[in-house]
Short mmCIF file of C-alpha atoms in Angstrom, two decimals:
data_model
loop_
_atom_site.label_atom_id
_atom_site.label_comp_id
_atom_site.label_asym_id
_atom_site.label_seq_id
_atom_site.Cartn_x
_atom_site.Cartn_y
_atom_site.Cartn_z
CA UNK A 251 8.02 -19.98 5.97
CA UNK A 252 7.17 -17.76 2.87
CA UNK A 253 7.06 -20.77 0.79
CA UNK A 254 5.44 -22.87 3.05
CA UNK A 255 2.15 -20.76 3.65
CA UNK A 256 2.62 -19.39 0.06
CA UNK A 257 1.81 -22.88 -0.97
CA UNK A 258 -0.85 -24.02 1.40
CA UNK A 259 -2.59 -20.76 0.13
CA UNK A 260 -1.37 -21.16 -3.51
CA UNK A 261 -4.08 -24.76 -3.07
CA UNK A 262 -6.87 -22.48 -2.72
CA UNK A 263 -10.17 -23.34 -0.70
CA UNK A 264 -11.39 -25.66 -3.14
CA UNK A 265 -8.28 -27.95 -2.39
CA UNK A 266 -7.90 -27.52 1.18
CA UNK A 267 -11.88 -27.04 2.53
CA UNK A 268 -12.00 -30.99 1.48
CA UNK A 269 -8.89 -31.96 3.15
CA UNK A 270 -9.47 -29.48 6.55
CA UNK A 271 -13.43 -30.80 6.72
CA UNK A 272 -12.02 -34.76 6.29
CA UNK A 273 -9.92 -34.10 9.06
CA UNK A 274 -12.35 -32.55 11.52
CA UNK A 275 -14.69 -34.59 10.49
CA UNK A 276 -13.01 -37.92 11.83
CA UNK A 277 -11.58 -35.75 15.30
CA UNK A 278 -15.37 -34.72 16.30
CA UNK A 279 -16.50 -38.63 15.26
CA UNK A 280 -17.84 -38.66 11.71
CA UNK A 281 -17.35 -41.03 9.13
CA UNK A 282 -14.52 -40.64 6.64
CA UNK A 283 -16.55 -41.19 3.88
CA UNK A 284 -19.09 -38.87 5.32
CA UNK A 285 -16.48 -35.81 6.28
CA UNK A 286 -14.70 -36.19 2.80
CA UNK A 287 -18.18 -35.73 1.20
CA UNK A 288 -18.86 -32.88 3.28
CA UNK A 289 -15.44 -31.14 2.66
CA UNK A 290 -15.52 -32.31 -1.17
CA UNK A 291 -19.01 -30.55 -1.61
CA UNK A 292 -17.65 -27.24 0.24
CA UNK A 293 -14.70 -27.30 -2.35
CA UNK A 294 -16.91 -27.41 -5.11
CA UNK A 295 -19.29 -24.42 -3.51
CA UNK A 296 -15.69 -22.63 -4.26
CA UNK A 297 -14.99 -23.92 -7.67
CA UNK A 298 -18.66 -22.62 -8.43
CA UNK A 299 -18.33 -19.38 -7.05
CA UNK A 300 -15.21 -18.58 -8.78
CA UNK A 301 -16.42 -19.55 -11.43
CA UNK A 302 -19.41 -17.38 -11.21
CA UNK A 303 -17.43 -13.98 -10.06
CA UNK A 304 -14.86 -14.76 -13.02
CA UNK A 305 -17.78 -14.76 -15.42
CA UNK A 306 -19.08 -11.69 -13.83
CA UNK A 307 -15.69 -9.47 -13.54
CA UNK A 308 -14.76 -10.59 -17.38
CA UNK A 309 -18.35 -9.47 -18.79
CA UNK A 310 -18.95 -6.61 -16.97
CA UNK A 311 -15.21 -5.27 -16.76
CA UNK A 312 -14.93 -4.84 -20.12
CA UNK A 313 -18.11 -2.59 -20.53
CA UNK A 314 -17.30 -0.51 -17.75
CA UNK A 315 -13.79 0.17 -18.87
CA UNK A 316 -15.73 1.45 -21.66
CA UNK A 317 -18.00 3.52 -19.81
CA UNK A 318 -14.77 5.27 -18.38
CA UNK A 319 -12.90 5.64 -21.36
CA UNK A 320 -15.98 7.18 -23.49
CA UNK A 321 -17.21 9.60 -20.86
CA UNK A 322 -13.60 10.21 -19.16
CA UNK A 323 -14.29 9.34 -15.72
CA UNK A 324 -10.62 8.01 -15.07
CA UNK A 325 -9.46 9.10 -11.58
CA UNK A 326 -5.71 8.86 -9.76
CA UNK A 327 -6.18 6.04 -7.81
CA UNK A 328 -5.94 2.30 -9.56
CA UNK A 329 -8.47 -0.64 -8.87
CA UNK A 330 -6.26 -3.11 -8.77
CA UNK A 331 -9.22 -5.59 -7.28
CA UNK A 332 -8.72 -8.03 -3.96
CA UNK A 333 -6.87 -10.64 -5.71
CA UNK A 334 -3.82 -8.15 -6.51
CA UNK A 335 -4.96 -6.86 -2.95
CA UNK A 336 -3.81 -10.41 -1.21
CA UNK A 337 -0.97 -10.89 -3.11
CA UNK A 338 0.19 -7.90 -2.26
CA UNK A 339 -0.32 -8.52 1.47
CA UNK A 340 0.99 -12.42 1.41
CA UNK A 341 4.27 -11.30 -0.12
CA UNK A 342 5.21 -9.24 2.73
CA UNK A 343 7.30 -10.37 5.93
CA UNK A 344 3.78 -9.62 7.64
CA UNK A 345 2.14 -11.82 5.22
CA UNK A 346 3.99 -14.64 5.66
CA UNK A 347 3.49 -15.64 9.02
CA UNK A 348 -0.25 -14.20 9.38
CA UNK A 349 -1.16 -17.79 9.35
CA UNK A 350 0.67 -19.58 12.38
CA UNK A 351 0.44 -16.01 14.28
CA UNK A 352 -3.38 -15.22 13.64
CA UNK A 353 -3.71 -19.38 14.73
CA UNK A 354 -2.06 -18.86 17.68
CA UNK A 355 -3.73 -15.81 19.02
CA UNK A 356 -6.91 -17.87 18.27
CA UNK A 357 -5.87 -20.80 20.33
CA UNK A 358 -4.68 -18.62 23.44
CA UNK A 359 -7.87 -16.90 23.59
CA UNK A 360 -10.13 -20.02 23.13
CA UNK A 361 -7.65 -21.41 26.11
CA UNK A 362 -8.22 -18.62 27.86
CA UNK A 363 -12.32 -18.80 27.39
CA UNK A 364 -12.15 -15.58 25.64
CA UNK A 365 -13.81 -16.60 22.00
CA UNK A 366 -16.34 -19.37 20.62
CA UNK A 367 -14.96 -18.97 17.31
CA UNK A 368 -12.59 -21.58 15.64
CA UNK A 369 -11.50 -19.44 12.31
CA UNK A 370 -11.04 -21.94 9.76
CA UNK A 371 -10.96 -18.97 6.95
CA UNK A 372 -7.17 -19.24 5.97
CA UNK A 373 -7.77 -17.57 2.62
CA UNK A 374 -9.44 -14.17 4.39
CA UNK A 375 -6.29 -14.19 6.56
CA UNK A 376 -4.83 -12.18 3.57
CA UNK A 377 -7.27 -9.40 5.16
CA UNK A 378 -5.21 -9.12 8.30
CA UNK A 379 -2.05 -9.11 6.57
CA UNK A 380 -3.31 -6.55 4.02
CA UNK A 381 -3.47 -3.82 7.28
CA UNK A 382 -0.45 -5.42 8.67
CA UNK A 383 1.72 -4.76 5.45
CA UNK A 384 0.28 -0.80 4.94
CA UNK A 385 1.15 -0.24 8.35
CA UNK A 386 4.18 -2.37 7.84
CA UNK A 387 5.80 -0.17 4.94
CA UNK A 388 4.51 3.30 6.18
CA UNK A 389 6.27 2.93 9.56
CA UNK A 390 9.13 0.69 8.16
CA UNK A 391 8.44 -1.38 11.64
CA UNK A 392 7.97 -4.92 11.11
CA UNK A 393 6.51 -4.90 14.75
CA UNK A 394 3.88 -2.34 13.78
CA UNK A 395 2.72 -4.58 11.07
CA UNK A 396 2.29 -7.55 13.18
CA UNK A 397 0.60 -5.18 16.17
CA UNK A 398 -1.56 -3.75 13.40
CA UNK A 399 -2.56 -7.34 12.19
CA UNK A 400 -3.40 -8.99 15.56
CA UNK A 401 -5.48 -6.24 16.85
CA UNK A 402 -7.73 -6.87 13.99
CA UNK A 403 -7.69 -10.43 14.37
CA UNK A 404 -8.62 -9.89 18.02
CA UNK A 405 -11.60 -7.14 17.14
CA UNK A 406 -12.57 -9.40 13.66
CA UNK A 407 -13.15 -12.52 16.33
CA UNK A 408 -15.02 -10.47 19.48
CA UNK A 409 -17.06 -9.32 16.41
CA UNK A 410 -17.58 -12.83 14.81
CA UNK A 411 -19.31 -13.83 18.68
CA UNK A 412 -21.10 -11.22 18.78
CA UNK A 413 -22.88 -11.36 15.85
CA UNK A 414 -23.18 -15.09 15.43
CA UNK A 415 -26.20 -15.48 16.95
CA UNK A 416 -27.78 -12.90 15.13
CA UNK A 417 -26.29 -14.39 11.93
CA UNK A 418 -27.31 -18.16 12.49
CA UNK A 419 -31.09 -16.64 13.19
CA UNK A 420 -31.43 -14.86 10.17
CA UNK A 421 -29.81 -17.47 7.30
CA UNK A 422 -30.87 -20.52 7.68
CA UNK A 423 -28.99 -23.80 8.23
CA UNK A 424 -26.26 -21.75 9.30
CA UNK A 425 -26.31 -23.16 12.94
CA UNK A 426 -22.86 -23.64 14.98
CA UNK A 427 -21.48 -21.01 11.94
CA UNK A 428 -19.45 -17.35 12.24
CA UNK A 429 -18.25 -14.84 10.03
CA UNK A 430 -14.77 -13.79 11.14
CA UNK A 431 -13.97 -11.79 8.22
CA UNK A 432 -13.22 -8.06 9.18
CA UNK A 433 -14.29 -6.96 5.68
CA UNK A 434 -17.51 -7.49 6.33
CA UNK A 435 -17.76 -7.32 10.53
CA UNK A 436 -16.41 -3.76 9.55
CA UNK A 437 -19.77 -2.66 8.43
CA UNK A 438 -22.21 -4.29 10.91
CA UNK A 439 -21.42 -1.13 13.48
CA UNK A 440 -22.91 1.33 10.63
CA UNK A 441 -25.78 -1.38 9.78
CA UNK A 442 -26.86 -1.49 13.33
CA UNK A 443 -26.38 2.52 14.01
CA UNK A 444 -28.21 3.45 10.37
CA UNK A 445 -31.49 0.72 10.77
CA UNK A 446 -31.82 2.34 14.11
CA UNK A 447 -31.67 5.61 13.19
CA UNK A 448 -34.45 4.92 10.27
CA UNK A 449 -37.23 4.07 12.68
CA UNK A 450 -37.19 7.72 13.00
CA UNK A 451 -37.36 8.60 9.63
CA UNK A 452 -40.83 9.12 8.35
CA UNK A 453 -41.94 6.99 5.57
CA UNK A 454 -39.11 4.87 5.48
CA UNK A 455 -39.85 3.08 8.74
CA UNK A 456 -43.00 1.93 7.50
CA UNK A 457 -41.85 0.45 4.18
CA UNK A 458 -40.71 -3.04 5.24
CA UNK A 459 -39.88 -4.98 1.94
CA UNK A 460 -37.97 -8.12 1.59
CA UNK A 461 -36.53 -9.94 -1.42
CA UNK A 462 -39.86 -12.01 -1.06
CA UNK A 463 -41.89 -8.92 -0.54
CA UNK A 464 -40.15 -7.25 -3.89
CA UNK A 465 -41.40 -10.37 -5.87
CA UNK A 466 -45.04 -9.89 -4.84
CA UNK A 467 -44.76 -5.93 -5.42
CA UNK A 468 -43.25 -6.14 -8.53
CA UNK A 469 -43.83 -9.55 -10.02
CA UNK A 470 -41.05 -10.57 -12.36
CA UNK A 471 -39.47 -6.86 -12.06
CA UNK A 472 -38.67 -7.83 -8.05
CA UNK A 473 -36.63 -10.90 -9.59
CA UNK A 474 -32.75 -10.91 -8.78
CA UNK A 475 -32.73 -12.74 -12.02
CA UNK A 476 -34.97 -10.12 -14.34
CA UNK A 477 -33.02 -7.25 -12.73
CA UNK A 478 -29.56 -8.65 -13.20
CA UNK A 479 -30.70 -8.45 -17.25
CA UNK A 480 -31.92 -5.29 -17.58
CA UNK A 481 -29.00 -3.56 -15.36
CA UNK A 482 -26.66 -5.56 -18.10
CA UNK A 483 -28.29 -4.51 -20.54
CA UNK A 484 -28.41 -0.99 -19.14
CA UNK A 485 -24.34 -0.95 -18.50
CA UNK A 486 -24.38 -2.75 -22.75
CA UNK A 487 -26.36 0.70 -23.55
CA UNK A 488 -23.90 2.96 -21.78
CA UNK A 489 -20.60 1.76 -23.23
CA UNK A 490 -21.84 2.69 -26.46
CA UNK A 491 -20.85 6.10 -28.29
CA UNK A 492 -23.62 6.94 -30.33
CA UNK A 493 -26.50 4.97 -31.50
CA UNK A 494 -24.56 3.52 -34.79
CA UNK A 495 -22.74 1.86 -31.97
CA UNK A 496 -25.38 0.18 -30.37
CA UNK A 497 -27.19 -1.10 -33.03
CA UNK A 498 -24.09 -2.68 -34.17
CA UNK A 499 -23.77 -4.05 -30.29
CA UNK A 500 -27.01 -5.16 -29.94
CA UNK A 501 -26.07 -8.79 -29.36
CA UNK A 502 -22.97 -7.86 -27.48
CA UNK A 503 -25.36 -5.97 -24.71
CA UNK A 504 -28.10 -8.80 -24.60
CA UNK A 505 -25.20 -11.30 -24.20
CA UNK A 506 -24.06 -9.11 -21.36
CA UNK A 507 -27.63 -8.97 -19.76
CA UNK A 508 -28.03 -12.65 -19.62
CA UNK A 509 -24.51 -13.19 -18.32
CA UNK A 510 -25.71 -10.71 -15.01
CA UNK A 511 -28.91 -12.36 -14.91
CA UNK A 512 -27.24 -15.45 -14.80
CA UNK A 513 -24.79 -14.25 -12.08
CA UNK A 514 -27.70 -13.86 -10.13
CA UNK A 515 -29.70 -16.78 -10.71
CA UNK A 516 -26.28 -19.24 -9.97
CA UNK A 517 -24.97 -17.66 -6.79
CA UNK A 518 -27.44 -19.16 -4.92
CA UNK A 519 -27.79 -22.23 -6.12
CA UNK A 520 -24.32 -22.79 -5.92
CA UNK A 521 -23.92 -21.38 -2.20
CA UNK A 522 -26.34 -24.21 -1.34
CA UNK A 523 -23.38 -26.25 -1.70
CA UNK A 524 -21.66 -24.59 1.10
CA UNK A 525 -24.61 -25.47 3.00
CA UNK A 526 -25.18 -29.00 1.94
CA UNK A 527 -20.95 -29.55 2.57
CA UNK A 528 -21.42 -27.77 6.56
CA UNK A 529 -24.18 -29.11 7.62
CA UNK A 530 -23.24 -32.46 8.82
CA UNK A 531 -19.98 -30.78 10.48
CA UNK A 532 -21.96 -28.13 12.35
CA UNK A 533 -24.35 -30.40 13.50
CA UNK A 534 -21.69 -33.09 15.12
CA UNK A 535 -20.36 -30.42 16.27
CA UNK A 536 -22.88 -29.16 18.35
CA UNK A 537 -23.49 -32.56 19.51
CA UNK A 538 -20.00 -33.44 20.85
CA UNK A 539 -19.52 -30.27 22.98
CA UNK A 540 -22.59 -30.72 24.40
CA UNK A 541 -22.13 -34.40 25.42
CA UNK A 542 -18.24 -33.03 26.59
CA UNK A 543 -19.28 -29.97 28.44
CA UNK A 544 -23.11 -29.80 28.22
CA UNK A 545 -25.97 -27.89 26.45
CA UNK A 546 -24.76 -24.57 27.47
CA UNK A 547 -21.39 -24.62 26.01
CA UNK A 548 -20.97 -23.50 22.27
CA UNK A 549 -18.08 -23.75 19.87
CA UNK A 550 -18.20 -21.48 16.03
CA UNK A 551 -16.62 -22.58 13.22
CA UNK A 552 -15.49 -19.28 11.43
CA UNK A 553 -16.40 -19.71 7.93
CA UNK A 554 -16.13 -17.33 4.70
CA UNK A 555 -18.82 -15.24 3.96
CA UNK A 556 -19.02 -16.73 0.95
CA UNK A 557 -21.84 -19.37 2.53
CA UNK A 558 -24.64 -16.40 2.46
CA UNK A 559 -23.63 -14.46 -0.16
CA UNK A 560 -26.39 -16.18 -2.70
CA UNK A 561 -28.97 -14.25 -0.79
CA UNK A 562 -31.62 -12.73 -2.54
CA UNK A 563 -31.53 -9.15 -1.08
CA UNK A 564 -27.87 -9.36 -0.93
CA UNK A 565 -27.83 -10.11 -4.58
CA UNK A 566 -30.63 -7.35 -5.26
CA UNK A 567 -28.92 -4.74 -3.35
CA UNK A 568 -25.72 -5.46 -4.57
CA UNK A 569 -26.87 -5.23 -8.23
CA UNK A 570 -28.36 -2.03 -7.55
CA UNK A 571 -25.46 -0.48 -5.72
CA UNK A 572 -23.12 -1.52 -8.63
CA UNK A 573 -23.51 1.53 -10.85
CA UNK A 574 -24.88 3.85 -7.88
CA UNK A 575 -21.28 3.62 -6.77
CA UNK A 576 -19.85 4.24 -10.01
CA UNK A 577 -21.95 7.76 -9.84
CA UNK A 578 -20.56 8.32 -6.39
CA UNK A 579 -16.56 7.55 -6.94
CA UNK A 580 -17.08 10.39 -10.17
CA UNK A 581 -19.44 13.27 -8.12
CA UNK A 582 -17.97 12.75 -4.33
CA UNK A 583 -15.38 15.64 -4.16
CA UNK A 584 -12.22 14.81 -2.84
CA UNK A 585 -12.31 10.67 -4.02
CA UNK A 586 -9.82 9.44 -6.07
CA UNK A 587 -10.99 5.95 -6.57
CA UNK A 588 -13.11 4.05 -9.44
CA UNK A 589 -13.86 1.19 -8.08
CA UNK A 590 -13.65 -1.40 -11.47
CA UNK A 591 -12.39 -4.86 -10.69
CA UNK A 592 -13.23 -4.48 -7.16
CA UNK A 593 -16.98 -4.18 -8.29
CA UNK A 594 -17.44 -8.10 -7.61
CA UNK A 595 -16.56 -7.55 -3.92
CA UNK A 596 -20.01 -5.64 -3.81
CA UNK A 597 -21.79 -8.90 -2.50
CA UNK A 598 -20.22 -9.31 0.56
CA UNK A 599 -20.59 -5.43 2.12
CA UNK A 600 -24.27 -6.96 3.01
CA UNK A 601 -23.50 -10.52 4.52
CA UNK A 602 -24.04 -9.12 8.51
CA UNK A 603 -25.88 -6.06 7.09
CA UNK A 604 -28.91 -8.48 6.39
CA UNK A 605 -29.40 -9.43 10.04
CA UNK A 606 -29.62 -6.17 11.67
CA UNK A 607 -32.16 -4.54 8.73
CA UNK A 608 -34.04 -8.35 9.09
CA UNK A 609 -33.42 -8.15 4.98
CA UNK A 610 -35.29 -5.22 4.25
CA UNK A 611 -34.23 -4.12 0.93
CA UNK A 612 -34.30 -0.35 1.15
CA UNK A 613 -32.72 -0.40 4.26
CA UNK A 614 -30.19 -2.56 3.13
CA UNK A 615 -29.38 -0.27 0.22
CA UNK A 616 -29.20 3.27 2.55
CA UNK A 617 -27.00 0.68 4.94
CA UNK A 618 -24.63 0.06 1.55
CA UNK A 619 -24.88 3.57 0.23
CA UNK A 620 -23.69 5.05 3.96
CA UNK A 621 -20.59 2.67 3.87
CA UNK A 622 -19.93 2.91 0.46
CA UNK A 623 -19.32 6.60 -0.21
CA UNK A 624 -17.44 6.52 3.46
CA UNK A 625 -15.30 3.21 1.53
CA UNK A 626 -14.05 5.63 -1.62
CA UNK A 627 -12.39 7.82 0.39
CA UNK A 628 -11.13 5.51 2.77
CA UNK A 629 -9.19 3.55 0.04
CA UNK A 630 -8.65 7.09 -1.39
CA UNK A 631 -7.11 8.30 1.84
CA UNK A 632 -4.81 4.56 1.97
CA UNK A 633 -3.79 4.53 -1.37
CA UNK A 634 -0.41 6.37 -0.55
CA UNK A 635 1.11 3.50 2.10
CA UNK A 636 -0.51 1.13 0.00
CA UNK A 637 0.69 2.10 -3.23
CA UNK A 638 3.90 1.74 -1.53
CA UNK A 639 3.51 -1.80 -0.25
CA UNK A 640 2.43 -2.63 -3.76
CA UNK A 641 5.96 -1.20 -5.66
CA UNK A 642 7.73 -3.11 -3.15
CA UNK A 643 6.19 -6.29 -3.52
CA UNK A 644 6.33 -5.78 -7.39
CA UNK A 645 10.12 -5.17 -6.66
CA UNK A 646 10.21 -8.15 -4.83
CA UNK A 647 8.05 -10.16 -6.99
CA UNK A 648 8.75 -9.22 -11.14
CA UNK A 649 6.88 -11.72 -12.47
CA UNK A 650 3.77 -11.39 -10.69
CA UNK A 651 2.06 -8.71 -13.31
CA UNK A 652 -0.80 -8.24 -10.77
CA UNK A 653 1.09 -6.21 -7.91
CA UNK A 654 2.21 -3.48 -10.85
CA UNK A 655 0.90 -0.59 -10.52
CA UNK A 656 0.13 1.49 -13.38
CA UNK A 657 2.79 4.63 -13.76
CA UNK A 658 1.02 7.99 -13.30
CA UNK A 659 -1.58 5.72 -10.43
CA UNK A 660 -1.90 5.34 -7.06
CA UNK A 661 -3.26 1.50 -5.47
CA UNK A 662 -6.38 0.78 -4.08
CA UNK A 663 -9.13 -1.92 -3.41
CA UNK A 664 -12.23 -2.20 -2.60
CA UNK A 665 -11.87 -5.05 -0.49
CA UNK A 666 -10.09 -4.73 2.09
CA UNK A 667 -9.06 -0.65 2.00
CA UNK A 668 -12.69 0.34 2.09
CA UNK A 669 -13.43 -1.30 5.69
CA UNK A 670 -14.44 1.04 8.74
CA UNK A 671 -12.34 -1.34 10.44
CA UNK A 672 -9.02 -0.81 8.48
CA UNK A 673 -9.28 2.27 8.15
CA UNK A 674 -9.41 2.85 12.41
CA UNK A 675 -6.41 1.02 12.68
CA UNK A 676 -4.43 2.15 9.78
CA UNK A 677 -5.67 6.29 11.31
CA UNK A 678 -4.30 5.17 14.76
CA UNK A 679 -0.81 4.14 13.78
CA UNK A 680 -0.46 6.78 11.11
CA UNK A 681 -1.60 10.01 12.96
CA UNK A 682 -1.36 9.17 16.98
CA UNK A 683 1.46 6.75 16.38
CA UNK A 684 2.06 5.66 19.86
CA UNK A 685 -1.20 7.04 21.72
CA UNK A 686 -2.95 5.50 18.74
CA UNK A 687 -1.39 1.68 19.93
CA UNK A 688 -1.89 2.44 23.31
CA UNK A 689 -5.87 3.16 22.01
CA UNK A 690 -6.46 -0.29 20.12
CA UNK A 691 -4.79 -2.24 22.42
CA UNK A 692 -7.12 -0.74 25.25
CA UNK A 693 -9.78 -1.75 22.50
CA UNK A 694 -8.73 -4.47 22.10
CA UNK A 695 -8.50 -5.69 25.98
CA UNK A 696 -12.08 -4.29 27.05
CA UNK A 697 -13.13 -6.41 23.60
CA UNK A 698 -12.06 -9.86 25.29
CA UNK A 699 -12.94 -9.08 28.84
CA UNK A 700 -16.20 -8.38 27.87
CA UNK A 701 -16.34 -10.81 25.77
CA UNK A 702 -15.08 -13.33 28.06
CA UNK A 703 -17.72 -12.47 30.52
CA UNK A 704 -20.21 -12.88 28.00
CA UNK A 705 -19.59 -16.05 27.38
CA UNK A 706 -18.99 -17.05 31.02
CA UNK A 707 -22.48 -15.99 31.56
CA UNK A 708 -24.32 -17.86 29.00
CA UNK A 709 -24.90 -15.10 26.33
#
């Protein structure tokens, strides 16, 4: 079963988004030709957005390696970034059947009129088995792994119905579309709580900028593109030691300005390929469950966030937050954990942050700022079981360099250790053990009733 799933995931989404579309595309009544074009278009969206977060990770990793090394802000806990992150997860016993479980919990509760959401996302599946295998190796139960995993699933796809509305109203073309990712459904609690709590605020609840608004402001300074240069640049500057250095690195740190600016201007234009590729799947979609069951019944396809990520608040906010974090993981007392080549996780804190601040950018950023100072010491307070999932797996697994943790480290990750959502879970089983389980899976019951009766109802 381990090599089975190992494999299917080993394709990646850019190999299996054009074979899953083709084949839902000809089971809801499209055209082959039509469904392969759709799926083919979504798997180059991925090839383009790898593409784009590989370029960013490799130019900016290097400079902020430097930035640690020349003003010695190395702390005990080891980024070892969200691709080490699901490796480590998929090689567990946990890992290896997320998929067929996760499927199956799906299908009961869509049987049982408890979801809308059809979660297509196998590659954020690694998310559920990343909580699965902590709680897997810290209570050496195999059970409390799999308990762990499926109450997230459950509370990730409640989420996903609850905000899809919201979600499908604020990007556009996004109809029929949900984000059952608990990465990011893990913030949308504190986005809701925080842009509430601003309205009070004086001052702030009058400022009411968007990514458009910034551009009229500031002219070419409110540009994702402009800012993405001059916070390259900026980083270029800082891993320099003295100014003999930087004059000698001059074209090094305009190189690495372009390259962010760059990263900004091509997200979105290649996350309008996710768009182009859905459309035509989301809108027969619609269109056979109404003619099967009528106007008021809806189906979601649970997509990655990756489809919104090319936003340009996201992308402004994200850019922003970048080194704001980096000053947070050193000053925070108590935090262990430099977030490095976890920084390109950044844009998707803010994919259902946008819809409940409507896109406003300072919001947006005291929304991120919140959950990210919360996130370092929630991956600082995991890194223990986790660093222990991770030697085991690199026991395990030898060749696979990316599980190793460095000796003297502990393992963490932005993605998916930093989540509200993980962390609940991972406190339950740890400190209340048994009371804990008995708590989520109360959770996680009152979650489908209520969702179930929401959906009954029309809502």
């Amino acid at each position: 079963m381990e090599s089975v799933f190992s494999y299917i995931i080993g394709l990646g989404a850019a190999v299996m988004m054009p074979v899953i579309f083709t084949i839902l595309g000809v089971c809801i009544g499209i055209k082959f030709s039509k469904a392969l074009k759709s799926g083919l278009y979504v798997g180059v969206g991925f090839v383009g957005l790898s593409v784009i977060t590989a370029l960013l990770t490799s130019s900016l990793g290097p400079a902020l390696s430097k930035v640690v090394e020349i003003y010695g802000l190395e702390l005990q806990v080891f980024d070892m970034g969200w691709p080490a992150a699901a490796s480590v997860a998929y090689n567990t016993l946990v890992g290896s059947f997320i998929i067929p479980v996760c499927l199956g919990v799906n299908l009961v509760l869509l049987l049982l009129g408890c979801t809308r959401t059809v979660n297509i996302d196998l590659w954020n599946y690694w998310h559920f088995a990343f909580i699965g295998a902590v709680v897997y190796f810290m209570t050496e139960s195999v059970l409390w792994g799999f308990f762990a995993a499926i109450v997230c699933y459950i509370i990730t796809l409640v989420l996903a119905d609850l905000t899809a509305k919201r979600f499908q109203k604020f990007y556009p073309n996004m109809e029929g579309i949900s984000i059952p990712q608990p990465f990011c459904q893990g913030f949308m609690p504190f986005a809701v709580a925080i842009n509430k709590g601003l309205d009070y605020v004086p001052g702030i609840n009058k400022v009411n900028i968007d990514s458009e608004g910034m551009k009229k402001k500031f002219g070419l300074f409110g540009e994702p593109l402009f800012l993405g240069v001059i916070i390259g640049i900026i980083i270029g500057c800082l891993a320099c030691k003295d100014s003999a250095e930087l004059i000698d690195k001059i074209p090094a740190t305009l190189g690495l300005g372009i390259k962010m600016g760059a990263v900004m201007e091509l997200i979105p234009r290649v996350t309008s390929l996710f768009i182009e590729g859905l459309k035509p799947i989301s809108d027969a979609t619609r269109e056979l469950i109404a003619k099967k069951f009528g106007e008021d019944k809806e189906l979601y396809i649970g997509m990655s966030p990756a489809l919104v990520i090319g936003h340009p608040t996201t992308l402004v906010v994200s850019l922003l937050l970048i080194p704001v974090t980096l000053v947070l993981a050193v000053v925070l007392p108590g935090n262990q954990f430099l977030p490095l080549a976890s920084l390109a996780g950044m844009f998707y804190v803010f994919v259902m942050v946008l819809p409940y601040t409507n896109g406003n950018v300072l919001r947006s950023f005291i929304v991120g700022l919140v959950v990210m100072a919360l996130g370092l010491y929630f991956v600082t307070w995991m890194a223990g079981d986790f660093t222990s999932a991770a030697h085991s797996v690199a026991l395990a697994h030898p060749e696979d360099a990316s599980v190793a943790v460095p000796s003297g480290f502990q393992a963490g990750a932005l993605d998916f250790a930093s989540s509200p959502l993980s962390t609940l879970i991972y406190a339950c089983c740890k400190y209340l053990q048994y009371i804990g389980a008995a708590a989520l899976t109360l959770l996680a019951l009152a979650l489908v009733v209520w969702n179930r009766r929401r959906i009954k109802s029309g809502k």
